[in-house]
mmCIF file of C-alpha atoms and ligand atoms in Angstrom:
data_model
loop_
_atom_site.group_PDB
_atom_site.id
_atom_site.type_symbol
_atom_site.label_atom_id
_atom_site.label_comp_id
_atom_site.label_asym_id
_atom_site.label_seq_id
_atom_site.Cartn_x
_atom_site.Cartn_y
_atom_site.Cartn_z
ATOM 1 C CA MET U 1 0.000 0.000 0.000
ATOM 2 C CA GLN U 2 1.134 3.493 -0.787
ATOM 3 C CA ASN U 3 2.360 5.473 2.198
ATOM 4 C CA TYR U 4 -0.344 7.968 3.184
ATOM 5 C CA ASP U 5 1.336 9.251 6.351
ATOM 6 C CA LYS U 6 1.583 12.829 5.095
ATOM 7 C CA ASN U 7 -2.049 12.885 3.923
ATOM 8 C CA LEU U 8 -3.220 11.456 7.213
ATOM 9 C CA GLU U 9 -1.213 13.916 9.207
ATOM 10 C CA LEU U 10 -2.646 16.824 7.232
ATOM 11 C CA ALA U 11 -6.176 15.434 7.534
ATOM 12 C CA CYS U 12 -5.812 15.023 11.311
ATOM 13 C CA GLU U 13 -4.599 18.599 11.588
ATOM 14 C CA LYS U 14 -7.620 19.883 9.658
ATOM 15 C CA PHE U 15 -9.956 17.690 11.669
ATOM 16 C CA ARG U 16 -8.486 18.936 14.920
ATOM 17 C CA LYS U 17 -9.049 22.527 13.845
ATOM 18 C CA ILE U 18 -12.698 21.781 13.041
ATOM 19 C CA LEU U 19 -13.220 20.132 16.411
ATOM 20 C CA GLU U 20 -11.526 22.990 18.250
ATOM 21 C CA GLU U 21 -13.820 25.500 16.564
ATOM 22 C CA GLN U 22 -16.873 23.450 17.441
ATOM 23 C CA LEU U 23 -15.790 23.160 21.068
ATOM 24 C CA VAL U 24 -15.568 26.965 21.220
ATOM 25 C CA ARG U 25 -19.080 27.111 19.779
ATOM 26 C CA VAL U 26 -20.335 24.741 22.472
ATOM 27 C CA GLU U 27 -18.825 26.949 25.182
ATOM 28 C CA ASN U 28 -20.475 29.998 23.618
ATOM 29 C CA MET U 29 -23.836 28.239 23.588
ATOM 30 C CA LYS U 30 -23.421 27.335 27.256
ATOM 31 C CA SER U 31 -22.952 30.982 28.209
ATOM 32 C CA GLN U 32 -25.680 32.367 25.977
ATOM 33 C CA GLY U 33 -28.256 34.660 27.555
ATOM 34 C CA ASP U 34 -31.979 34.782 26.959
ATOM 35 C CA PHE U 35 -33.957 35.966 23.915
ATOM 36 C CA VAL U 36 -33.868 39.712 23.262
ATOM 37 C CA ASP U 37 -36.924 41.612 24.495
ATOM 38 C CA TYR U 38 -38.035 43.820 21.593
ATOM 39 C CA LYS U 39 -40.319 45.845 23.836
ATOM 40 C CA SER U 40 -37.306 47.125 25.758
ATOM 41 C CA LEU U 41 -35.710 48.675 22.648
ATOM 42 C CA ASP U 42 -36.008 52.407 21.945
ATOM 43 C CA VAL U 43 -35.683 51.850 18.199
ATOM 44 C CA LEU U 44 -36.103 48.531 16.451
ATOM 45 C CA LYS U 45 -33.799 48.380 13.428
ATOM 46 C CA ILE U 46 -34.847 46.266 10.473
ATOM 47 C CA GLY U 47 -32.010 45.684 8.010
ATOM 48 C CA VAL U 48 -33.032 44.908 4.446
ATOM 49 C CA CYS U 49 -30.769 43.119 1.962
ATOM 50 C CA GLY U 50 -32.092 42.268 -1.469
ATOM 51 C CA GLY U 51 -29.638 39.524 -2.393
ATOM 52 C CA ASP U 52 -29.183 38.176 -5.927
ATOM 53 C CA GLY U 53 -31.264 37.121 -8.908
ATOM 54 C CA ILE U 54 -34.953 37.759 -8.225
ATOM 55 C CA GLY U 55 -34.024 38.672 -4.619
ATOM 56 C CA PRO U 56 -34.047 42.471 -5.016
ATOM 57 C CA VAL U 57 -37.381 42.338 -6.892
ATOM 58 C CA ILE U 58 -39.300 40.298 -4.328
ATOM 59 C CA THR U 59 -37.568 41.923 -1.351
ATOM 60 C CA SER U 60 -38.476 45.435 -2.476
ATOM 61 C CA GLN U 61 -42.181 44.477 -2.591
ATOM 62 C CA ALA U 62 -41.965 42.823 0.815
ATOM 63 C CA ARG U 63 -40.305 45.920 2.180
ATOM 64 C CA ARG U 64 -42.967 48.227 0.693
ATOM 65 C CA VAL U 65 -45.728 46.189 2.293
ATOM 66 C CA LEU U 66 -43.901 46.016 5.610
ATOM 67 C CA GLU U 67 -43.249 49.761 5.648
ATOM 68 C CA PHE U 68 -46.924 50.310 4.893
ATOM 69 C CA ILE U 69 -47.950 48.118 7.838
ATOM 70 C CA LEU U 70 -45.429 49.731 10.183
ATOM 71 C CA ALA U 71 -45.908 53.304 8.910
ATOM 72 C CA ASP U 72 -47.071 54.675 12.284
ATOM 73 C CA LEU U 73 -44.149 53.131 14.150
ATOM 74 C CA VAL U 74 -41.653 54.379 11.564
ATOM 75 C CA LYS U 75 -43.134 57.861 11.854
ATOM 76 C CA ALA U 76 -42.897 57.730 15.647
ATOM 77 C CA GLY U 77 -39.223 56.722 15.359
ATOM 78 C CA LYS U 78 -39.877 53.326 16.982
ATOM 79 C CA VAL U 79 -38.961 51.308 13.894
ATOM 80 C CA GLU U 80 -36.198 52.133 11.446
ATOM 81 C CA PHE U 81 -35.509 50.473 8.103
ATOM 82 C CA VAL U 82 -31.842 50.210 7.167
ATOM 83 C CA ASP U 83 -30.652 49.367 3.643
ATOM 84 C CA ILE U 84 -27.789 46.926 3.678
ATOM 85 C CA GLU U 85 -25.889 46.903 0.399
ATOM 86 C CA GLY U 86 -23.249 44.480 -0.686
ATOM 87 C CA LEU U 87 -24.804 41.072 -0.056
ATOM 88 C CA THR U 88 -24.516 40.280 -3.753
ATOM 89 C CA ILE U 89 -22.679 37.417 -5.395
ATOM 90 C CA GLU U 90 -20.463 39.918 -7.275
ATOM 91 C CA ASN U 91 -19.366 41.676 -4.084
ATOM 92 C CA ARG U 92 -18.988 38.431 -2.176
ATOM 93 C CA ILE U 93 -16.741 37.031 -4.913
ATOM 94 C CA ALA U 94 -14.775 40.301 -5.100
ATOM 95 C CA LYS U 95 -14.187 40.219 -1.332
ATOM 96 C CA GLY U 96 -13.659 36.440 -1.298
ATOM 97 C CA LYS U 97 -16.053 36.082 1.638
ATOM 98 C CA ALA U 98 -19.490 34.571 2.172
ATOM 99 C CA ILE U 99 -20.424 37.806 3.929
ATOM 100 C CA PRO U 100 -17.992 40.730 3.503
ATOM 101 C CA ASP U 101 -16.881 42.333 6.796
ATOM 102 C CA ASP U 102 -18.669 45.658 6.270
ATOM 103 C CA VAL U 103 -21.905 43.829 5.429
ATOM 104 C CA MET U 104 -21.530 41.703 8.549
ATOM 105 C CA ASP U 105 -21.038 44.849 10.679
ATOM 106 C CA ALA U 106 -24.163 46.381 9.123
ATOM 107 C CA LEU U 107 -26.178 43.200 9.817
ATOM 108 C CA LYS U 108 -25.011 43.131 13.417
ATOM 109 C CA ALA U 109 -26.073 46.752 13.897
ATOM 110 C CA CYS U 110 -29.699 45.675 13.250
ATOM 111 C CA HIS U 111 -32.050 43.607 15.382
ATOM 112 C CA ILE U 112 -34.049 42.068 12.583
ATOM 113 C CA ILE U 113 -33.066 41.262 9.009
ATOM 114 C CA LEU U 114 -35.268 40.883 5.971
ATOM 115 C CA LYS U 115 -33.167 39.060 3.411
ATOM 116 C CA GLY U 116 -33.755 38.192 -0.220
ATOM 117 C CA PRO U 117 -32.383 34.954 -1.695
ATOM 118 C CA THR U 118 -28.670 34.873 -2.404
ATOM 119 C CA THR U 119 -26.814 32.834 -5.003
ATOM 120 C CA THR U 120 -24.749 29.972 -3.625
ATOM 121 C CA PRO U 121 -21.693 29.031 -5.691
ATOM 122 C CA GLN U 122 -21.569 25.321 -6.345
ATOM 123 C CA LYS U 123 -18.545 23.137 -7.015
ATOM 124 C CA GLY U 124 -17.846 23.108 -10.750
ATOM 125 C CA SER U 125 -19.864 26.274 -11.451
ATOM 126 C CA GLY U 126 -16.726 28.252 -12.266
ATOM 127 C CA MET U 127 -17.408 30.508 -9.272
ATOM 128 C CA PRO U 128 -15.052 30.447 -6.287
ATOM 129 C CA ASN U 129 -15.936 28.015 -3.501
ATOM 130 C CA ILE U 130 -17.353 30.579 -1.064
ATOM 131 C CA GLU U 131 -19.862 29.461 1.520
ATOM 132 C CA SER U 132 -23.569 30.154 1.038
ATOM 133 C CA ALA U 133 -24.473 33.586 2.447
ATOM 134 C CA ASN U 134 -27.571 32.061 4.071
ATOM 135 C CA VAL U 135 -25.577 29.446 5.856
ATOM 136 C CA ALA U 136 -22.853 31.915 6.860
ATOM 137 C CA MET U 137 -25.430 34.369 8.223
ATOM 138 C CA ARG U 138 -27.305 31.702 10.148
ATOM 139 C CA LYS U 139 -24.067 30.612 11.759
ATOM 140 C CA ALA U 140 -22.544 34.064 12.357
ATOM 141 C CA LEU U 141 -25.720 35.420 13.974
ATOM 142 C CA ASP U 142 -26.401 32.078 15.674
ATOM 143 C CA LEU U 143 -29.878 31.801 14.152
ATOM 144 C CA PHE U 144 -30.402 28.296 15.402
ATOM 145 C CA ALA U 145 -34.063 27.752 14.560
ATOM 146 C CA ASN U 146 -35.421 27.769 11.043
ATOM 147 C CA ILE U 147 -39.185 27.775 11.301
ATOM 148 C CA ARG U 148 -41.159 26.981 8.156
ATOM 149 C CA PRO U 149 -44.958 26.882 8.244
ATOM 150 C CA VAL U 150 -46.949 25.147 5.523
ATOM 151 C CA LYS U 151 -50.731 25.410 5.320
ATOM 152 C CA VAL U 152 -53.288 23.966 2.924
ATOM 153 C CA PRO U 153 -56.568 24.547 4.785
ATOM 154 C CA GLU U 154 -58.814 22.671 2.360
ATOM 155 C CA GLU U 155 -56.700 19.532 2.793
ATOM 156 C CA GLY U 156 -56.333 19.884 6.545
ATOM 157 C CA ILE U 157 -52.590 20.483 6.225
ATOM 158 C CA ASN U 158 -51.116 22.730 8.907
ATOM 159 C CA TRP U 159 -47.493 21.879 9.518
ATOM 160 C CA THR U 160 -44.781 23.849 11.252
ATOM 161 C CA ILE U 161 -41.290 22.649 10.530
ATOM 162 C CA PHE U 162 -38.584 23.358 13.102
ATOM 163 C CA ARG U 163 -35.311 22.845 11.306
ATOM 164 C CA GLU U 164 -32.103 23.007 13.347
ATOM 165 C CA ASN U 165 -30.176 25.707 11.530
ATOM 166 C CA THR U 166 -26.548 25.833 12.661
ATOM 167 C CA GLU U 167 -25.411 22.222 12.934
ATOM 168 C CA GLY U 168 -25.694 18.901 11.063
ATOM 169 C CA GLY U 169 -24.147 18.795 7.602
ATOM 170 C CA TYR U 170 -24.169 22.597 7.469
ATOM 171 C CA ALA U 171 -21.976 23.337 10.504
ATOM 172 C CA VAL U 172 -18.752 22.776 8.585
ATOM 173 C CA GLY U 173 -20.242 22.155 5.160
ATOM 174 C CA SER U 174 -17.481 24.079 3.392
ATOM 175 C CA SER U 175 -14.693 22.501 5.441
ATOM 176 C CA GLY U 176 -14.751 19.001 4.029
ATOM 177 C CA PHE U 177 -11.593 17.968 2.209
ATOM 178 C CA ASN U 178 -9.895 15.449 -0.022
ATOM 179 C CA VAL U 179 -7.689 13.273 2.176
ATOM 180 C CA THR U 180 -6.070 11.755 -0.925
ATOM 181 C CA ASP U 181 -6.944 12.020 -4.606
ATOM 182 C CA ASP U 182 -9.361 9.151 -4.037
ATOM 183 C CA LEU U 183 -10.790 9.784 -0.594
ATOM 184 C CA ALA U 184 -12.969 12.741 0.394
ATOM 185 C CA VAL U 185 -14.682 13.515 3.692
ATOM 186 C CA ASP U 186 -17.353 15.897 4.935
ATOM 187 C CA PHE U 187 -18.575 16.225 8.473
ATOM 188 C CA THR U 188 -21.834 16.408 10.331
ATOM 189 C CA ILE U 189 -22.043 17.889 13.811
ATOM 190 C CA THR U 190 -24.525 17.536 16.649
ATOM 191 C CA THR U 191 -24.194 19.118 20.072
ATOM 192 C CA LYS U 192 -26.276 18.622 23.188
ATOM 193 C CA GLN U 193 -26.812 22.388 23.485
ATOM 194 C CA GLY U 194 -27.773 22.727 19.830
ATOM 195 C CA SER U 195 -30.372 19.953 19.958
ATOM 196 C CA ASP U 196 -31.764 21.097 23.283
ATOM 197 C CA ARG U 197 -32.405 24.695 22.221
ATOM 198 C CA ILE U 198 -34.192 23.872 18.969
ATOM 199 C CA ALA U 199 -36.253 21.186 20.717
ATOM 200 C CA ARG U 200 -37.332 23.614 23.449
ATOM 201 C CA LEU U 201 -38.455 26.122 20.856
ATOM 202 C CA ALA U 202 -40.446 23.495 18.943
ATOM 203 C CA TYR U 203 -42.160 22.073 22.026
ATOM 204 C CA ASP U 204 -42.870 25.558 23.387
ATOM 205 C CA TYR U 205 -44.473 26.465 20.093
ATOM 206 C CA ALA U 206 -46.567 23.290 20.166
ATOM 207 C CA ARG U 207 -47.710 24.000 23.726
ATOM 208 C CA LYS U 208 -48.524 27.669 23.094
ATOM 209 C CA ASN U 209 -50.503 26.809 19.986
ATOM 210 C CA GLY U 210 -52.372 23.861 21.489
ATOM 211 C CA LEU U 211 -50.724 21.363 19.135
ATOM 212 C CA ASN U 212 -50.504 17.964 20.770
ATOM 213 C CA ARG U 213 -48.011 16.229 18.522
ATOM 214 C CA VAL U 214 -44.331 16.680 17.657
ATOM 215 C CA SER U 215 -42.719 14.371 15.102
ATOM 216 C CA LEU U 216 -38.956 13.862 15.286
ATOM 217 C CA VAL U 217 -37.370 13.152 11.910
ATOM 218 C CA THR U 218 -33.863 11.698 11.584
ATOM 219 C CA LYS U 219 -31.917 8.839 9.994
ATOM 220 C CA ALA U 220 -30.792 7.576 13.377
ATOM 221 C CA ASN U 221 -30.948 4.006 12.068
ATOM 222 C CA VAL U 222 -27.928 4.786 9.870
ATOM 223 C CA ILE U 223 -26.345 8.022 11.122
ATOM 224 C CA LYS U 224 -26.236 6.570 14.566
ATOM 225 C CA THR U 225 -24.167 8.927 16.650
ATOM 226 C CA THR U 226 -25.154 12.446 15.624
ATOM 227 C CA ASP U 227 -28.784 11.693 14.702
ATOM 228 C CA GLY U 228 -28.977 9.304 17.653
ATOM 229 C CA ASN U 229 -27.904 12.071 20.034
ATOM 230 C CA PHE U 230 -30.330 14.523 18.431
ATOM 231 C CA LEU U 231 -33.175 12.094 19.115
ATOM 232 C CA GLU U 232 -32.067 11.457 22.674
ATOM 233 C CA ASP U 233 -31.803 15.166 23.462
ATOM 234 C CA CYS U 234 -35.185 15.896 21.882
ATOM 235 C CA HIS U 235 -36.763 13.172 24.018
ATOM 236 C CA LYS U 236 -35.302 14.768 27.148
ATOM 237 C CA VAL U 237 -37.086 17.992 26.224
ATOM 238 C CA ALA U 238 -40.242 16.060 25.269
ATOM 239 C CA ASP U 239 -40.393 14.692 28.822
ATOM 240 C CA LEU U 240 -40.996 18.271 30.006
ATOM 241 C CA TYR U 241 -44.134 18.438 27.840
ATOM 242 C CA PRO U 242 -46.129 15.387 28.897
ATOM 243 C CA GLU U 243 -49.328 16.574 27.215
ATOM 244 C CA ILE U 244 -47.618 16.434 23.800
ATOM 245 C CA VAL U 245 -47.280 13.133 21.939
ATOM 246 C CA THR U 246 -43.822 12.609 20.442
ATOM 247 C CA ASP U 247 -43.263 10.219 17.588
ATOM 248 C CA GLU U 248 -40.193 9.276 15.581
ATOM 249 C CA TRP U 249 -39.811 8.992 11.847
ATOM 250 C CA TYR U 250 -36.939 8.307 9.529
ATOM 251 C CA ALA U 251 -36.505 11.017 6.939
ATOM 252 C CA ASP U 252 -37.134 8.683 3.982
ATOM 253 C CA ILE U 253 -40.474 7.403 5.210
ATOM 254 C CA MET U 254 -41.459 10.913 6.293
ATOM 255 C CA THR U 255 -41.016 12.120 2.688
ATOM 256 C CA ALA U 256 -43.370 9.295 1.668
ATOM 257 C CA LYS U 257 -45.969 9.932 4.390
ATOM 258 C CA LEU U 258 -46.192 13.605 3.504
ATOM 259 C CA VAL U 259 -47.721 12.596 0.175
ATOM 260 C CA ASP U 260 -50.187 10.198 1.814
ATOM 261 C CA PRO U 261 -53.472 12.146 2.015
ATOM 262 C CA LYS U 262 -54.774 9.890 4.815
ATOM 263 C CA ARG U 263 -51.764 10.330 7.100
ATOM 264 C CA ARG U 264 -50.345 13.751 6.339
ATOM 265 C CA LYS U 265 -53.143 15.669 8.064
ATOM 266 C CA ASP U 266 -52.032 14.192 11.368
ATOM 267 C CA PHE U 267 -48.614 15.822 11.349
ATOM 268 C CA LYS U 268 -48.391 19.102 13.241
ATOM 269 C CA VAL U 269 -44.894 20.066 14.318
ATOM 270 C CA LEU U 270 -41.887 18.444 12.667
ATOM 271 C CA LEU U 271 -38.536 18.734 14.439
ATOM 272 C CA LEU U 272 -35.460 17.844 12.408
ATOM 273 C CA PRO U 273 -31.722 18.247 12.010
ATOM 274 C CA ASN U 274 -30.565 20.764 9.435
ATOM 275 C CA LEU U 275 -30.257 18.786 6.196
ATOM 276 C CA TYR U 276 -33.476 16.784 6.598
ATOM 277 C CA GLY U 277 -35.235 20.032 7.464
ATOM 278 C CA ASP U 278 -33.925 21.588 4.260
ATOM 279 C CA ILE U 279 -35.154 18.735 2.096
ATOM 280 C CA ILE U 280 -38.485 18.093 3.786
ATOM 281 C CA SER U 281 -39.439 21.767 3.919
ATOM 282 C CA ASP U 282 -39.160 22.048 0.118
ATOM 283 C CA GLU U 283 -41.318 18.960 -0.280
ATOM 284 C CA ALA U 284 -43.837 20.300 2.243
ATOM 285 C CA ALA U 285 -44.019 23.708 0.555
ATOM 286 C CA GLU U 286 -44.909 22.051 -2.726
ATOM 287 C CA PHE U 287 -48.365 21.176 -1.346
ATOM 288 C CA GLN U 288 -49.172 24.797 -0.720
ATOM 289 C CA GLY U 289 -48.140 25.957 -4.182
ATOM 290 C CA GLY U 290 -44.368 25.558 -4.283
ATOM 291 C CA VAL U 291 -41.317 27.042 -2.640
ATOM 292 C CA GLY U 292 -42.214 30.460 -4.081
ATOM 293 C CA THR U 293 -45.078 30.620 -1.606
ATOM 294 C CA ALA U 294 -43.115 29.748 1.513
ATOM 295 C CA GLY U 295 -41.264 32.029 3.888
ATOM 296 C CA CYS U 296 -39.318 31.268 6.993
ATOM 297 C CA ALA U 297 -38.011 32.692 10.224
ATOM 298 C CA ASN U 298 -34.419 32.179 11.313
ATOM 299 C CA ILE U 299 -34.466 32.796 15.033
ATOM 300 C CA GLY U 300 -31.594 33.245 17.459
ATOM 301 C CA LYS U 301 -31.387 34.696 20.946
ATOM 302 C CA LYS U 302 -29.982 38.035 19.792
ATOM 303 C CA TYR U 303 -30.868 38.327 16.091
ATOM 304 C CA ALA U 304 -33.596 37.095 13.801
ATOM 305 C CA MET U 305 -33.646 36.922 10.014
ATOM 306 C CA PHE U 306 -36.641 36.430 7.736
ATOM 307 C CA GLU U 307 -36.377 35.120 4.192
ATOM 308 C CA ALA U 308 -37.867 32.997 1.435
ATOM 309 C CA ILE U 309 -37.172 29.265 1.569
ATOM 310 C CA HIS U 310 -36.086 29.235 -2.071
ATOM 311 C CA GLY U 311 -33.027 30.336 -4.019
ATOM 312 C CA SER U 312 -32.333 33.355 -6.235
ATOM 313 C CA ALA U 313 -33.729 31.845 -9.479
ATOM 314 C CA PRO U 314 -31.037 33.348 -11.758
ATOM 315 C CA ARG U 315 -32.738 31.768 -14.764
ATOM 316 C CA MET U 316 -35.748 34.045 -14.294
ATOM 317 C CA VAL U 317 -33.376 36.986 -14.584
ATOM 318 C CA THR U 318 -31.537 35.741 -17.686
ATOM 319 C CA GLU U 319 -34.865 34.984 -19.344
ATOM 320 C CA GLY U 320 -36.084 38.509 -18.538
ATOM 321 C CA ARG U 321 -38.821 37.295 -16.181
ATOM 322 C CA ALA U 322 -37.578 38.763 -12.892
ATOM 323 C CA LYS U 323 -40.386 41.287 -12.702
ATOM 324 C CA TYR U 324 -42.909 38.438 -12.699
ATOM 325 C CA ALA U 325 -41.332 36.786 -9.648
ATOM 326 C CA ASP U 326 -43.683 35.803 -6.840
ATOM 327 C CA PRO U 327 -43.164 37.927 -3.695
ATOM 328 C CA CYS U 328 -45.350 35.632 -1.553
ATOM 329 C CA SER U 329 -42.429 33.801 0.047
ATOM 330 C CA MET U 330 -41.012 37.122 1.300
ATOM 331 C CA LEU U 331 -44.451 38.403 2.286
ATOM 332 C CA ARG U 332 -45.111 35.237 4.296
ATOM 333 C CA ALA U 333 -41.723 35.805 5.921
ATOM 334 C CA CYS U 334 -42.968 39.296 6.864
ATOM 335 C CA VAL U 335 -45.955 37.715 8.653
ATOM 336 C CA MET U 336 -43.472 35.786 10.782
ATOM 337 C CA LEU U 337 -41.361 38.909 11.293
ATOM 338 C CA LEU U 338 -44.334 40.883 12.622
ATOM 339 C CA SER U 339 -45.331 38.058 14.913
ATOM 340 C CA HIS U 340 -41.763 37.685 16.178
ATOM 341 C CA ILE U 341 -41.463 41.346 17.184
ATOM 342 C CA GLY U 342 -44.705 41.098 19.137
ATOM 343 C CA LEU U 343 -47.101 42.668 16.621
ATOM 344 C CA GLN U 344 -49.407 39.676 16.343
ATOM 345 C CA ASP U 345 -52.453 41.722 15.253
ATOM 346 C CA ARG U 346 -50.554 43.127 12.297
ATOM 347 C CA ALA U 347 -49.132 39.689 11.488
ATOM 348 C CA ASP U 348 -52.647 38.224 11.462
ATOM 349 C CA LYS U 349 -53.870 41.026 9.229
ATOM 350 C CA LEU U 350 -51.097 40.544 6.691
ATOM 351 C CA GLU U 351 -51.681 36.805 6.727
ATOM 352 C CA ARG U 352 -55.399 37.378 6.131
ATOM 353 C CA ALA U 353 -54.632 39.747 3.232
ATOM 354 C CA LEU U 354 -52.260 37.210 1.679
ATOM 355 C CA ASP U 355 -54.829 34.425 2.005
ATOM 356 C CA ILE U 356 -57.420 36.629 0.283
ATOM 357 C CA CYS U 357 -55.012 37.584 -2.526
ATOM 358 C CA SER U 358 -53.543 34.111 -3.065
ATOM 359 C CA PHE U 359 -56.409 31.711 -2.366
ATOM 360 C CA GLU U 360 -59.768 33.462 -2.259
ATOM 361 C CA GLU U 361 -60.187 36.525 -4.440
ATOM 362 C CA LYS U 362 -57.167 35.944 -6.721
ATOM 363 C CA LYS U 363 -57.624 39.153 -8.699
ATOM 364 C CA TYR U 364 -53.940 39.168 -9.643
ATOM 365 C CA VAL U 365 -52.272 35.832 -10.166
ATOM 366 C CA ILE U 366 -48.513 35.378 -10.411
ATOM 367 C CA THR U 367 -47.411 32.827 -12.987
ATOM 368 C CA GLY U 368 -43.736 33.756 -13.146
ATOM 369 C CA ARG U 369 -44.271 34.887 -16.742
ATOM 370 C CA ALA U 370 -45.943 37.634 -18.766
ATOM 371 C CA THR U 371 -49.133 35.545 -18.591
ATOM 372 C CA GLY U 372 -49.558 36.691 -14.987
ATOM 373 C CA ALA U 373 -49.250 39.747 -12.780
ATOM 374 C CA THR U 374 -45.963 41.429 -11.997
ATOM 375 C CA CYS U 375 -44.388 41.339 -8.588
ATOM 376 C CA ALA U 376 -45.132 45.070 -8.149
ATOM 377 C CA GLU U 377 -48.791 44.636 -9.145
ATOM 378 C CA PHE U 378 -49.121 41.925 -6.561
ATOM 379 C CA GLY U 379 -47.493 44.199 -3.950
ATOM 380 C CA ASP U 380 -50.092 46.883 -4.748
ATOM 381 C CA TYR U 381 -52.846 44.283 -4.568
ATOM 382 C CA VAL U 382 -51.757 43.180 -1.082
ATOM 383 C CA MET U 383 -51.694 46.801 0.119
ATOM 384 C CA THR U 384 -55.139 47.564 -1.307
ATOM 385 C CA THR U 385 -56.443 44.430 0.389
ATOM 386 C CA LEU U 386 -54.834 45.468 3.676
ATOM 387 C CA GLN U 387 -56.525 48.860 3.425
ATOM 388 C CA LYS U 388 -59.904 47.204 2.967
ATOM 389 C CA LEU U 389 -59.308 45.101 6.073
ATOM 390 C CA SER U 390 -58.729 48.109 8.313
HETATM 391 C C1 IPM J 401 -32.777 26.972 2.225
HETATM 392 C C2 IPM J 401 -31.833 26.914 1.051
HETATM 393 C C3 IPM J 401 -30.390 26.996 1.544
HETATM 394 C C4 IPM J 401 -30.155 25.832 2.467
HETATM 395 C C5 IPM J 401 -29.347 27.046 0.437
HETATM 396 C C6 IPM J 401 -29.592 28.201 -0.506
HETATM 397 C C7 IPM J 401 -27.939 27.070 0.958
HETATM 398 O O1 IPM J 401 -32.053 25.765 0.325
HETATM 399 O O2 IPM J 401 -32.823 28.016 2.895
HETATM 400 O O3 IPM J 401 -33.459 25.995 2.473
HETATM 401 O O4 IPM J 401 -29.749 24.753 2.031
HETATM 402 O O5 IPM J 401 -30.381 25.984 3.665
HETATM 403 MG MG1 MG J 402 -33.645 24.577 0.994
#
């Protein structure tokens, strides 16, 4: 056998560095304080970054609607919108960073972020191998919970997906390496603190919303250590919520059961590690009209970021269809934003307006092409509907 001593030595060095970084992260989690209290702030700063592709188009409509809903608070100086430039693929490539330093400083100067989709360079795309801006932001701001609601009322579907957002295959997703020309490794990470905090949030949500079932989704039959620990830690939290039934599913059979009309109505809260949450939330969103209709909240103790669950759709831009992009994912994210900052009445009103526009009245329908309404027309439509509701 060839002598691989040098390769192994190098690999061990890299591995050690990864583990050291993760141990620091664990210590930070241990000393983390409580969730920020938005009511105690003099001014709540909402940073807005448009992102790439269709991002700026759909984000600008979401922002317009949000500013309309918060107009009184903006006028009273209680809420401030801050434009954050530079979270574009061009600037990120130029700076060689997933999130350039000045952009990161600007993000950290806000409490809440409304973020459009950003382009993620992929191996072999010709772009440099910089980390996804989403993933980098979730990690840098410690946004550990990715909450993705999916509703199809006429089919009895009302799911809330709690996706762990800082660990699993994403924790060091850009730090895998080739040990030799033939052997490559990536890593998946689970920590006790990371599993505990997402589980608490999911069970709390279930309790507060009178939902009596939480389904844990892993591949603990194969990925025994990290998924196994995730399950164990979730069960420890589940024990604190005896009124809630906890069941376990493997990710493969869960993807199947979600398409079973007899069984899928029974699911309420799904709690999953990062990668399964990514995959299953796209599948789930398809039932409500596709990923273009789904928004999400990325919640941490200090910061929170609201975004679409989909990517930047560069093809829509190259085909000249960007102005027909659907802003509903970002608008649904705004519902979650309003609810998160304690403005539940306004969140409910926006949600009602979106339901009217998308499912009931449907005066303007987005098709993604010239056959349908433009993103701006839909933004106007939502605002007119909001006005009628007040
Ligand atoms: C999502 C997206 C991202 C993810 C991509 C763009 C990196 O698919 O928010 O679900 O995988 O988390
Ligand atoms: Mg995804």
